[in-house]
Every structure is written in structure tokens, then in C-alpha cells.
Coordinates of C-alpha atoms in Angstrom, one line a residue:
X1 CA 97.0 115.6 108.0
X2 CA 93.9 116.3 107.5
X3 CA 90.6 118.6 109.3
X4 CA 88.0 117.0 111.0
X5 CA 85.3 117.1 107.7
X6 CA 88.0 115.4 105.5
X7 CA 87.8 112.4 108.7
X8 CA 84.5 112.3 108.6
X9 CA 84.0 111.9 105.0
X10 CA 87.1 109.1 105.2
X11 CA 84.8 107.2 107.7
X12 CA 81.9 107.4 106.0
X13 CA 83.8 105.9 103.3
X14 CA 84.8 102.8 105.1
X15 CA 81.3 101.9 106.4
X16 CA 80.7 102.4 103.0
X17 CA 83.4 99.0 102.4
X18 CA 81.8 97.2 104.6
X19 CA 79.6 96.1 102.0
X20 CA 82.2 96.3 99.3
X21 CA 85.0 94.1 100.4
X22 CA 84.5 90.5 101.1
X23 CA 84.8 88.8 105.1
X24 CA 86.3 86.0 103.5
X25 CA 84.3 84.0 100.9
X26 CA 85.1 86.5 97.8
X27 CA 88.0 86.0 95.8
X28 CA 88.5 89.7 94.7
X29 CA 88.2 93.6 95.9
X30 CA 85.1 95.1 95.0
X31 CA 84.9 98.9 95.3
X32 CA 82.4 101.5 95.4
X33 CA 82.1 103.7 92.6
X34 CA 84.6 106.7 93.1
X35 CA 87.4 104.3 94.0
X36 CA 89.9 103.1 91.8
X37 CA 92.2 99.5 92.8
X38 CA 96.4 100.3 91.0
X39 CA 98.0 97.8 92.9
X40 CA 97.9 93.5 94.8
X41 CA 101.0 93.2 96.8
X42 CA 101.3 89.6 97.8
X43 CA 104.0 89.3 100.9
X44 CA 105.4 86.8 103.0
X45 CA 103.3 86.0 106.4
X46 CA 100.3 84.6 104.6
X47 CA 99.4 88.5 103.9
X48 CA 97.7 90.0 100.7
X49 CA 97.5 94.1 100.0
X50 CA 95.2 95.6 98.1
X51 CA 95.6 99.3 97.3
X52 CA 93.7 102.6 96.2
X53 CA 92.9 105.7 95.8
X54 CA 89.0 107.5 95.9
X55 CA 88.2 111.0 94.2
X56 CA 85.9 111.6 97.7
X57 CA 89.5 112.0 99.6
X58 CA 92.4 114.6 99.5
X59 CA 94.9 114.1 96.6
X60 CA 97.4 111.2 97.6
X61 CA 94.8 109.8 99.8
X62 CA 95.9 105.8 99.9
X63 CA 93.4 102.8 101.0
X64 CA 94.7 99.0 102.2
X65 CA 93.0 96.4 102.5
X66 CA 94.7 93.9 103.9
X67 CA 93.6 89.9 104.0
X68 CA 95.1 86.4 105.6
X69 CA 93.8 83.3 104.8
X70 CA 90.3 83.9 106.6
X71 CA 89.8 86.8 105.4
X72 CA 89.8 90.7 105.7
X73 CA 92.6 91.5 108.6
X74 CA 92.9 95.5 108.4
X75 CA 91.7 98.6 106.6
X76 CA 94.0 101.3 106.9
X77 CA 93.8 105.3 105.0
X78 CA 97.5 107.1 105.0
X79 CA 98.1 110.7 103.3
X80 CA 100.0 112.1 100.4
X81 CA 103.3 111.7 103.0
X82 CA 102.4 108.0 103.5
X83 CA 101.3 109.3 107.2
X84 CA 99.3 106.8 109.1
X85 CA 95.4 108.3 109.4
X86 CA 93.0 105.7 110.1
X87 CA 93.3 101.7 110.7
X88 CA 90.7 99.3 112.0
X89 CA 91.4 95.8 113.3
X90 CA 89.0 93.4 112.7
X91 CA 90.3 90.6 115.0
X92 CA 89.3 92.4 117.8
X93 CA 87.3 95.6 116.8
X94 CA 90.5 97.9 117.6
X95 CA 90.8 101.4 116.0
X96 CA 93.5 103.2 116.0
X97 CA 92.9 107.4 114.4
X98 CA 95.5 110.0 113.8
X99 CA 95.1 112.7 116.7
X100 CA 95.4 116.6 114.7
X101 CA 97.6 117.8 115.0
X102 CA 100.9 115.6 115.4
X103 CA 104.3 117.3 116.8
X104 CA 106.5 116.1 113.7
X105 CA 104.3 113.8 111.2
X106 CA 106.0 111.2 109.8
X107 CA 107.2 112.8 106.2
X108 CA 108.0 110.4 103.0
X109 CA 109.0 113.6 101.3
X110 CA 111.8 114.9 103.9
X111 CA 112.8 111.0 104.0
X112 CA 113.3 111.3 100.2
X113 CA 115.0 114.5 99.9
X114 CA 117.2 113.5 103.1
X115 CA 117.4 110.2 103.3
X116 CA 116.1 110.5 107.1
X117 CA 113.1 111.2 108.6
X118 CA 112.4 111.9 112.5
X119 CA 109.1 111.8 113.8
X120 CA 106.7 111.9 116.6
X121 CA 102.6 111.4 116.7
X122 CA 100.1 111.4 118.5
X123 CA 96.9 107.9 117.8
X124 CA 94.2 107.5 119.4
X125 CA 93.7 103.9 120.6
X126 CA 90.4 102.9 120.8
X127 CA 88.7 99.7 122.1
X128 CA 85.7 97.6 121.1
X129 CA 84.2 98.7 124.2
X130 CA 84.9 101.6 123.6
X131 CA 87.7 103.0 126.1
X132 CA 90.4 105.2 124.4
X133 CA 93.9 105.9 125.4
X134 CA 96.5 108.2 123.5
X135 CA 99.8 106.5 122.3
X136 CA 102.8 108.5 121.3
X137 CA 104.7 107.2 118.4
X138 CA 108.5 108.0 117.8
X139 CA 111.0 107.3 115.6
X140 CA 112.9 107.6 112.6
X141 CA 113.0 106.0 109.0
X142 CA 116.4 106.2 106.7
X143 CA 117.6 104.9 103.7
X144 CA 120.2 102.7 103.6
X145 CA 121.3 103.5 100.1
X146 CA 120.3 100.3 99.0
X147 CA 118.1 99.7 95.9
X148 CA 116.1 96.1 96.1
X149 CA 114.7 94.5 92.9
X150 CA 111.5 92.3 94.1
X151 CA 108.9 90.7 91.4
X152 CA 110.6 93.3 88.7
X153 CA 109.9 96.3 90.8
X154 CA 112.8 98.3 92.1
X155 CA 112.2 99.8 95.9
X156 CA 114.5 101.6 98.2
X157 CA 115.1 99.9 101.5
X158 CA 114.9 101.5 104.9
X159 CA 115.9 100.9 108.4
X160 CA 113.6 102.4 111.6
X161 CA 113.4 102.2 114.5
X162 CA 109.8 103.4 116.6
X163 CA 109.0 103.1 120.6
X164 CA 105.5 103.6 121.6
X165 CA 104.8 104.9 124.7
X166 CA 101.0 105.8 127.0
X167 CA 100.8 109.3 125.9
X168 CA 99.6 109.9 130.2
X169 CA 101.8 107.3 132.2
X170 CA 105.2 107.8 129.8
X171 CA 104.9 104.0 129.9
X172 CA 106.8 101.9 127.4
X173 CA 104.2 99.7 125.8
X174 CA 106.5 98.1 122.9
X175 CA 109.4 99.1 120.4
X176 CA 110.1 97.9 116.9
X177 CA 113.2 98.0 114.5
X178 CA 113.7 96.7 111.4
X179 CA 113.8 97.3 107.7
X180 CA 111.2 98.2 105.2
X181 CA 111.0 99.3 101.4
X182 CA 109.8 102.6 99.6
X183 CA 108.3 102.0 96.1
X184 CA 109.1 106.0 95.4
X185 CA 106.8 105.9 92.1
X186 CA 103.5 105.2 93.7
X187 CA 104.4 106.8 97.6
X188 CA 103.9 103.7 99.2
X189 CA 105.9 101.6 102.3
X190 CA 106.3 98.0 102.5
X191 CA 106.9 96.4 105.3
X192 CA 109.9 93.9 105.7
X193 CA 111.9 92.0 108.4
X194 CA 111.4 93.3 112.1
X195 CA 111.4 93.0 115.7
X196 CA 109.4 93.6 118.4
X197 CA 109.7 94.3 122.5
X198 CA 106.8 94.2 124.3
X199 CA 106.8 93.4 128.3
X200 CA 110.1 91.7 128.2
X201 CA 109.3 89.3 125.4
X202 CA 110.8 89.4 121.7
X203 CA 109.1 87.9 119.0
X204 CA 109.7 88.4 114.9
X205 CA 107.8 89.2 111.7
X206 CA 108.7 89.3 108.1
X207 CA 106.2 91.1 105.6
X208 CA 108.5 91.4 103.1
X209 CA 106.6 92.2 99.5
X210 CA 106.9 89.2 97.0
X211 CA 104.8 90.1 94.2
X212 CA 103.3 93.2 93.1
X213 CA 100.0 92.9 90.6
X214 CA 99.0 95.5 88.2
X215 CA 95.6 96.1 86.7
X216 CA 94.6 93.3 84.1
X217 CA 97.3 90.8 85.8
X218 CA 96.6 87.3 86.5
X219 CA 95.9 87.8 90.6
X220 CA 95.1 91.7 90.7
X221 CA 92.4 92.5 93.3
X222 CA 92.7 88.8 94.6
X223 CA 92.0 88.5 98.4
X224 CA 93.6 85.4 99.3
X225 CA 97.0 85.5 100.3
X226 CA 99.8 83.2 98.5
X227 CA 103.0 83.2 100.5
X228 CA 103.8 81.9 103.7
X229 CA 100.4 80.5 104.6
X230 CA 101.8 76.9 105.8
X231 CA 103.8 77.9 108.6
X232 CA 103.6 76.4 111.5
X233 CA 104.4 79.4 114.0
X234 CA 101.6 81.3 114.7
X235 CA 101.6 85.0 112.4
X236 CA 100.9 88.1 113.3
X237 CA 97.7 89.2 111.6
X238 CA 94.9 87.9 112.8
X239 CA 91.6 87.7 110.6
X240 CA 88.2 89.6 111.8
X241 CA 84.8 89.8 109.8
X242 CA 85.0 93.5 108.2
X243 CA 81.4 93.8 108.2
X244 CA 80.4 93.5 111.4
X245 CA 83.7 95.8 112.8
X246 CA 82.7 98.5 110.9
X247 CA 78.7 98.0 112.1

């Protein structure tokens, strides 16, 4: 969690991106100075990660980037727990923002020490015209007690299960469950396979990690994803210009 200065400062910080990370033409992350890049997670879905970590935020403060074929997709900011604070959309100029403070943040320490974690949040949803709503996310993470070795990088697999529901109406606006991974060294969550209900329909996604780069290997920083990219279904992420979203 963080106070309303530390926010600002985190936004500032991603206007500040704009400029740094490529729309689509660039073949790598570039950061501004302050920032430092430890990890490429190439996943299934056509999807490419990049990730780190900026002395202008709280310790534990994470960055992703995240990129399809077209280019930049997401840019999302999580806390030392691995809590969700900040993600823009660029598809359609969505925002979604961490409202302070949250009944029972979601906790990557009590799911490692207990192998469960319960939560329920409070995020801001808000539009590119503007209009705002308040979601409620709940839900749990737990470890199945299974270790998974992917690309030479052990990870500890999860199952969860979240509803979402207008924070005003009680409405149900969609569920997921599925499985995910923890790499416990660097604090991070992966997704995996899942499946979602929205409005009567069921459709499914599977993120799973494939290959996870390391500063001064072949593909670290790289932008353009490897995996998945010649499906024929229609994926999930859709791409967006960063720039202008963040304009």
C-alpha cells in the first residue's frame, strides 16, 4: 500500500515511460535513469514481460511492461506483497488504481508463510472518457504443494479463485479460476492456465511463463513476444500505443 505522495510520484514515473518504452517499432526496453530491467519473461499467448525496479519508488516496488506482437499492451506497478497498485490499458485507454486503503490486501508473504492467502480490494476503474466506477476484488491464492521447473527456474504453483463485483450495485461483473506460479526469489506471480465468466459466456487463457531472461542474455529487454503468436483464436491482450495513453 502505499500514501497518496508515493502515487503521485509512481505516476509521474509512468508519463515519464511514455518516452522510454517503445509503441511497437523498438526491439528492446529502454529506461529512464533510476530504473534498473532484472528480468524478460517470454509466455505463451503471444505475450512478452519485462520487469523492474526504480530507486524513486518504495523498496519492493515492481514495474511490467507488457507487449504482444504490436506492441506495448499494459504497464502495471505492484508492491513489496506483489499487491496490484497501478495498470493502464492501452487498447482502450483503461486505468485501473488501487483505492487506500483495501479491507484485506492481497499478501505474497501470508501466502508463503501459510500457503493460503484471502483477500478483498477495492480498484478504481477508470475510463478513457473519463467515468469511474469502484470494483471489489475477492479471492484467495494457495499453493498446491507443487514445485514446477520452467526454462531452468523452479516456481511454486498456485490455484485461485477471484469474483469481481460493482463495488455500488453488488453486481457480478466476471469470475476467474485457475492456476498460476510464484518465483519466491524475486516476489513475483506468473500467470498460468485460467478461466473466465463473464455475462454467461466462458472463454480461456493460458499465460503460462516459457522462458525467463536474465541481464546479458541473448533476448533480455526484447519487446517482441516469441510464443504463441500464430494462433488462430483471437488472444486476450490487445495492443494500444503507450505514448499516446499515457498523454
Amino acid at each position: 500500500m502505499t500514501d497518496q505522495g508515493t502515487r503521485i510520484a509512481m505516476l509521474a514515473l509512468a508519463a515519464m515511460l511514455s518516452t522510454a518504452l517503445p509503441a511497437a517499432a523498438a526491439e528492446t526496453v529502454s529506461l529512464p535513469k533510476g530504473c534498473k530491467a532484472f528480468l524478460t519473461v517470454q509466455s505463451l499467448g503471444c505475450s512478452v514481460s519485462s520487469y523492474w525496479r526504480c530507486e524513486a519508488t518504495p523498496p519492493g516496488t515492481v514495474w511490467e511492461a507488457r507487449f504482444d506482437s504490436d506492441g506495448a499492451y499494459s504497464l502495471s506497478v505492484y508492491d513489496k506483497e506483489f499487491q496490484w497498485l497501478d495498470s493502464q490499458y492501452f487498447a482502450d485507454g483503461t486505468r485501473e488504481s488501487l483505492l487506500d486503503p483495501g479491507p484485506d490486501p492481497a499478501s505474497l508473504t501470508d501466502l508463503l508463510r501459510g500457503g493460503r492467502d484471502d483477500y478483498a480490494f477495492v480498484v478504481r476503474e477508470t475510463g478513457p472518457d473519463g467515468a469511474a466506477r469502484d470494483i471489489v476484488h475477492q479471492g484467495y491464492d494457495e499453493l498446491t504443494g507443487r514445485k514446477v521447473v520452467i526454462d531452468g527456474t523452479e516456481l511454486l504453483e498456485t490455484e485461485f479463485a477471484t469474483t469481481v463485483v460493482d463495488a455500488v450495485s453488488g453486481e457480478e461483473v466476471y469470475s476467474v479460476t485457475g492456476r498460476q506460479y510464484v518465483l519466491e526469489a524475486d516476489r513475483l506471480f506468473f500467470l498460468g492456465p485460467d478461466r473466465t465468466s463473464s455475462e454467461g459466456a466462458d472463454f480461456s487463457n493460458d499465460f503460462s511463463p516459457i522462458r525467463f531472461i536474465r541481464p546479458g542474455e541473448a533476448g533480455f529487454a526484447a519487446t517482441t513476444p516469441r510464443f504463441g503468436c500464430e494462433a488462430s483464436e483471437p488472444i486476450a491482450f490487445r495492443p494500444g500505443n503507450l505514448a499516446e495513453a499515457l498523454q
